[in-house]
Amino acid sequence: MATPPHKQTFDRDGYVVIRDLLTPDQKRQLVSNLDRYIKHVVPTVDSELLYYEDKSDARTLIRAEHMEKSDAFFKAFMEQGACRELAELLLDGPVVPQAISLFGKAPGGGLATPPHQDGFY
């Protein structure tokens, strides 16, 4: 759970580490729903929203975008709860969630991950 001391750390350092943002039950629900999403929903999702290391191997899924468009659990996860509350605390007010995406890569496996390249800094 995010607290005012987390906000102070964020304001001072520009980042904060929160080890227990989700309860153990919330973590179990999230993992269970991720498994369900990958197994049952991904096969129905527009391929433009899915990225694989090897397009011929569904086990190599590394990114799924706009999960809220195809799944009620992830729409609710994006719109309410600990993650949104954290964003609102750290950003000093209401936020407007835009999308929820899965980024996944097995530790030590797959292709090398380049530095982030989606923005000019």
Coordinates of N, CA and C in Angstrom, one line a residue:
M1 N 0.8 -1.2 0.0 CA 0.0 0.0 0.0 C 0.9 1.2 0.0
A2 N 0.5 2.2 -0.8 CA 1.3 3.5 -0.9 C 0.8 4.4 0.2
T3 N 1.8 5.1 0.8 CA 1.6 6.0 1.9 C 2.2 7.3 1.7
P4 N 1.9 8.3 2.5 CA 2.5 9.7 2.4 C 4.0 9.6 2.4
P5 N 4.7 8.7 3.2 CA 6.1 8.7 3.1 C 6.6 8.2 1.7
H6 N 5.9 7.4 1.0 CA 6.2 7.0 -0.3 C 6.2 8.3 -1.2
K7 N 5.2 9.1 -1.0 CA 5.1 10.3 -1.8 C 6.3 11.2 -1.6
Q8 N 6.7 11.3 -0.3 CA 7.9 12.2 0.0 C 9.1 11.6 -0.7
T9 N 9.3 10.3 -0.7 CA 10.5 9.7 -1.3 C 10.4 10.0 -2.8
F10 N 9.2 9.8 -3.4 CA 9.0 10.0 -4.9 C 9.4 11.5 -5.2
D11 N 8.9 12.4 -4.4 CA 9.2 13.8 -4.7 C 10.6 14.1 -4.6
R12 N 11.3 13.5 -3.6 CA 12.7 13.8 -3.4 C 13.6 13.1 -4.4
D13 N 13.3 11.8 -4.7 CA 14.2 11.0 -5.6 C 13.7 10.8 -7.0
G14 N 12.4 11.0 -7.3 CA 11.9 10.8 -8.6 C 11.4 9.4 -8.8
Y15 N 11.6 8.5 -7.8 CA 11.1 7.2 -7.9 C 10.9 6.7 -6.5
V16 N 10.1 5.6 -6.4 CA 9.9 4.9 -5.1 C 9.8 3.4 -5.3
V17 N 10.3 2.7 -4.3 CA 10.1 1.2 -4.3 C 9.0 0.9 -3.3
I18 N 8.0 0.1 -3.8 CA 7.0 -0.3 -2.9 C 6.9 -1.8 -3.0
R19 N 7.3 -2.5 -2.0 CA 7.4 -4.0 -2.1 C 6.1 -4.7 -1.9
D20 N 5.1 -4.1 -1.2 CA 3.9 -4.8 -1.0 C 2.7 -3.9 -1.4
L21 N 2.7 -3.4 -2.7 CA 1.6 -2.6 -3.2 C 0.3 -3.5 -3.2
L22 N 0.5 -4.7 -3.6 CA -0.7 -5.6 -3.6 C -0.6 -6.6 -2.5
T23 N -1.7 -7.0 -1.9 CA -1.8 -8.0 -0.9 C -1.4 -9.4 -1.5
P24 N -1.1 -10.3 -0.7 CA -0.8 -11.7 -1.2 C -2.0 -12.2 -2.0
D25 N -3.2 -12.0 -1.6 CA -4.4 -12.4 -2.3 C -4.6 -11.7 -3.6
Q26 N -4.3 -10.4 -3.6 CA -4.4 -9.6 -4.9 C -3.3 -10.1 -5.9
K27 N -2.1 -10.5 -5.4 CA -1.1 -11.0 -6.2 C -1.5 -12.3 -6.9
R28 N -2.1 -13.2 -6.0 CA -2.6 -14.5 -6.6 C -3.6 -14.3 -7.6
Q29 N -4.6 -13.4 -7.4 CA -5.6 -13.1 -8.3 C -5.0 -12.5 -9.6
L30 N -4.1 -11.7 -9.5 CA -3.4 -11.1 -10.7 C -2.7 -12.2 -11.5
V31 N -1.9 -13.0 -10.9 CA -1.2 -14.1 -11.6 C -2.2 -15.1 -12.2
S32 N -3.3 -15.4 -11.5 CA -4.3 -16.3 -12.0 C -4.9 -15.7 -13.3
N33 N -5.3 -14.4 -13.2 CA -5.9 -13.8 -14.3 C -4.9 -13.6 -15.5
L34 N -3.7 -13.4 -15.2 CA -2.7 -13.3 -16.3 C -2.6 -14.7 -17.0
D35 N -2.6 -15.7 -16.2 CA -2.5 -17.1 -16.8 C -3.8 -17.3 -17.7
R36 N -4.9 -17.0 -17.2 CA -6.2 -17.1 -17.9 C -6.2 -16.3 -19.1
Y37 N -5.8 -15.0 -19.0 CA -5.7 -14.1 -20.2 C -4.9 -14.7 -21.3
I38 N -3.7 -15.1 -20.9 CA -2.7 -15.7 -21.9 C -3.3 -16.9 -22.6
K39 N -3.9 -17.8 -21.8 CA -4.4 -19.1 -22.3 C -5.7 -18.9 -23.1
H40 N -6.6 -18.1 -22.6 CA -8.0 -18.1 -23.2 C -8.3 -16.8 -24.0
V41 N -7.7 -15.7 -23.7 CA -8.1 -14.4 -24.3 C -7.1 -14.1 -25.4
V42 N -5.8 -14.3 -25.2 CA -4.8 -13.9 -26.2 C -5.2 -14.5 -27.6
P43 N -5.6 -15.8 -27.7 CA -5.9 -16.3 -29.0 C -7.1 -15.6 -29.8
T44 N -7.8 -14.8 -29.0 CA -8.9 -14.0 -29.6 C -8.6 -12.5 -29.9
V45 N -7.4 -12.1 -29.5 CA -7.1 -10.7 -29.5 C -6.5 -10.4 -30.9
D46 N -6.8 -9.1 -31.4 CA -6.2 -8.7 -32.7 C -4.7 -8.8 -32.6
S47 N -4.1 -9.4 -33.6 CA -2.7 -9.7 -33.6 C -1.8 -8.4 -33.6
E48 N -2.4 -7.3 -34.0 CA -1.7 -6.0 -33.9 C -1.4 -5.6 -32.5
L49 N -2.1 -6.2 -31.5 CA -1.8 -5.8 -30.1 C -0.9 -6.8 -29.4
L50 N -0.4 -7.8 -30.1 CA 0.4 -8.8 -29.5 C 1.8 -8.9 -30.2
Y51 N 2.8 -9.1 -29.4 CA 4.2 -9.1 -29.8 C 4.9 -10.4 -29.3
Y52 N 5.5 -11.1 -30.2 CA 6.2 -12.3 -29.8 C 7.7 -12.3 -30.2
E53 N 8.5 -13.0 -29.5 CA 9.9 -13.1 -30.0 C 9.9 -14.0 -31.3
D54 N 9.0 -15.0 -31.3 CA 8.9 -15.8 -32.5 C 7.4 -15.9 -32.8
K55 N 7.0 -15.3 -33.9 CA 5.5 -15.2 -34.2 C 4.9 -16.6 -34.4
S56 N 5.7 -17.6 -34.7 CA 5.2 -18.9 -34.9 C 5.1 -19.7 -33.6
D57 N 5.5 -19.2 -32.5 CA 5.5 -19.9 -31.2 C 4.8 -19.0 -30.2
A58 N 3.5 -19.4 -29.9 CA 2.7 -18.6 -28.9 C 3.3 -18.5 -27.5
R59 N 4.2 -19.4 -27.2 CA 4.9 -19.4 -25.9 C 5.9 -18.3 -25.7
T60 N 6.2 -17.6 -26.8 CA 7.2 -16.5 -26.8 C 6.5 -15.1 -26.7
L61 N 5.3 -15.0 -26.2 CA 4.6 -13.8 -26.1 C 5.4 -12.9 -25.1
I62 N 5.7 -11.7 -25.6 CA 6.5 -10.7 -24.7 C 5.7 -9.5 -24.4
R63 N 4.7 -9.2 -25.2 CA 3.9 -8.0 -25.0 C 2.5 -8.2 -25.5
A64 N 1.5 -7.7 -24.7 CA 0.1 -7.6 -25.1 C -0.4 -6.3 -24.7
E65 N -0.9 -5.5 -25.6 CA -1.3 -4.2 -25.4 C -2.9 -4.1 -25.3
H66 N -3.3 -3.0 -24.6 CA -4.7 -2.7 -24.4 C -5.5 -3.9 -23.9
M67 N -5.1 -4.5 -22.9 CA -5.7 -5.7 -22.3 C -7.1 -5.3 -21.8
E68 N -7.3 -4.1 -21.4 CA -8.6 -3.6 -20.9 C -9.7 -3.7 -22.0
K69 N -9.3 -3.7 -23.3 CA -10.3 -3.8 -24.3 C -10.9 -5.1 -24.5
S70 N -10.2 -6.2 -24.0 CA -10.7 -7.5 -24.2 C -11.0 -8.3 -23.0
D71 N -10.8 -7.7 -21.8 CA -11.0 -8.4 -20.5 C -11.4 -7.6 -19.4
A72 N -12.5 -7.9 -18.8 CA -13.1 -7.1 -17.7 C -12.3 -7.1 -16.5
F73 N -11.5 -8.1 -16.1 CA -10.7 -8.1 -15.0 C -9.6 -7.0 -15.1
F74 N -9.0 -7.0 -16.3 CA -7.9 -6.0 -16.5 C -8.4 -4.6 -16.7
K75 N -9.6 -4.5 -17.2 CA -10.2 -3.1 -17.2 C -10.5 -2.6 -15.8
A76 N -11.0 -3.4 -14.9 CA -11.2 -3.0 -13.6 C -9.9 -2.8 -12.8
F77 N -8.9 -3.7 -13.1 CA -7.6 -3.5 -12.5 C -7.0 -2.2 -12.8
M78 N -7.1 -1.7 -14.1 CA -6.6 -0.5 -14.5 C -7.4 0.7 -13.9
E79 N -8.7 0.6 -13.8 CA -9.5 1.7 -13.4 C -9.7 1.9 -11.9
Q80 N -9.4 0.9 -11.1 CA -9.5 1.1 -9.7 C -8.5 0.2 -8.9
G81 N -8.3 0.5 -7.7 CA -7.4 -0.3 -6.9 C -6.1 0.4 -6.6
A82 N -5.1 -0.5 -6.2 CA -3.8 0.0 -5.7 C -3.0 0.8 -6.7
C83 N -3.0 0.3 -7.9 CA -2.1 1.0 -8.9 C -2.6 2.4 -9.2
R84 N -3.9 2.5 -9.4 CA -4.5 3.8 -9.7 C -4.3 4.7 -8.4
E85 N -4.6 4.2 -7.2 CA -4.4 5.0 -6.0 C -2.9 5.4 -5.9
L86 N -2.0 4.6 -6.2 CA -0.6 5.0 -6.2 C -0.3 6.1 -7.2
A87 N -0.8 6.0 -8.4 CA -0.6 7.0 -9.4 C -1.2 8.3 -8.9
E88 N -2.4 8.3 -8.4 CA -3.0 9.5 -7.9 C -2.2 10.2 -6.7
L89 N -1.7 9.3 -5.8 CA -0.9 9.8 -4.7 C 0.4 10.5 -5.3
L90 N 1.1 9.8 -6.1 CA 2.4 10.3 -6.6 C 2.2 11.5 -7.5
L91 N 1.1 11.6 -8.3 CA 0.9 12.6 -9.2 C 0.0 13.8 -8.7
D92 N -0.3 13.7 -7.4 CA -1.1 14.8 -6.8 C -2.5 15.0 -7.3
G93 N -3.2 14.0 -7.7 CA -4.6 14.2 -8.1 C -5.1 13.1 -9.0
P94 N -6.3 13.3 -9.5 CA -6.9 12.3 -10.4 C -6.1 12.0 -11.6
V95 N -6.1 10.7 -12.0 CA -5.5 10.3 -13.2 C -6.5 9.7 -14.1
V96 N -6.2 9.6 -15.4 CA -7.1 9.0 -16.4 C -6.3 7.9 -17.0
P97 N -6.6 6.7 -16.6 CA -5.9 5.5 -17.1 C -6.2 5.4 -18.6
Q98 N -5.2 5.1 -19.4 CA -5.3 5.0 -20.8 C -5.3 3.6 -21.4
A99 N -4.5 2.7 -20.8 CA -4.3 1.3 -21.2 C -3.6 0.5 -20.2
I100 N -3.8 -0.8 -20.3 CA -3.0 -1.7 -19.5 C -2.4 -2.7 -20.4
S101 N -1.1 -2.9 -20.2 CA -0.3 -3.8 -21.1 C 0.5 -4.8 -20.3
L102 N 0.8 -5.9 -20.9 CA 1.6 -6.9 -20.3 C 3.0 -6.8 -21.0
F103 N 4.0 -6.7 -20.2 CA 5.4 -6.8 -20.7 C 6.0 -8.0 -20.0
G104 N 6.4 -9.0 -20.7 CA 7.0 -10.2 -20.0 C 8.2 -10.8 -20.8
K105 N 9.1 -11.2 -20.0 CA 10.3 -11.8 -20.5 C 10.9 -12.7 -19.4
A106 N 11.1 -13.9 -19.8 CA 11.6 -14.9 -18.8 C 13.0 -14.5 -18.4
P107 N 13.4 -14.5 -17.1 CA 14.7 -14.2 -16.7 C 15.8 -15.0 -17.4
G108 N 16.8 -14.4 -18.0 CA 17.9 -15.1 -18.6 C 17.5 -15.7 -20.0
G109 N 16.3 -15.5 -20.4 CA 15.9 -16.2 -21.7 C 15.5 -15.2 -22.7
G110 N 15.3 -15.7 -23.9 CA 14.9 -14.9 -25.0 C 16.0 -14.0 -25.6
L111 N 15.5 -13.0 -26.4 CA 16.4 -12.1 -27.1 C 16.9 -11.0 -26.1
A112 N 18.0 -10.4 -26.5 CA 18.5 -9.2 -25.7 C 17.4 -8.1 -25.7
T113 N 17.3 -7.4 -24.6 CA 16.4 -6.3 -24.6 C 17.2 -5.0 -24.7
P114 N 16.9 -4.2 -25.8 CA 17.7 -2.9 -26.0 C 17.2 -1.9 -25.0
P115 N 18.0 -0.8 -24.9 CA 17.5 0.3 -24.0 C 16.2 0.8 -24.6
H116 N 15.4 1.5 -23.7 CA 14.1 2.0 -24.1 C 14.2 3.0 -25.2
Q117 N 13.5 2.9 -26.3 CA 13.7 3.8 -27.4 C 12.4 4.5 -27.9
D118 N 11.4 4.6 -27.0 CA 10.1 5.2 -27.4 C 10.0 6.7 -27.1
G119 N 11.0 7.3 -26.6 CA 10.9 8.7 -26.3 C 12.2 9.4 -26.4
F120 N 12.2 10.7 -26.7 CA 13.4 11.5 -26.8 C 13.6 12.1 -25.4
Y121 N 14.7 12.0 -24.8 CA 15.0 12.5 -23.5 C 16.0 13.6 -23.5

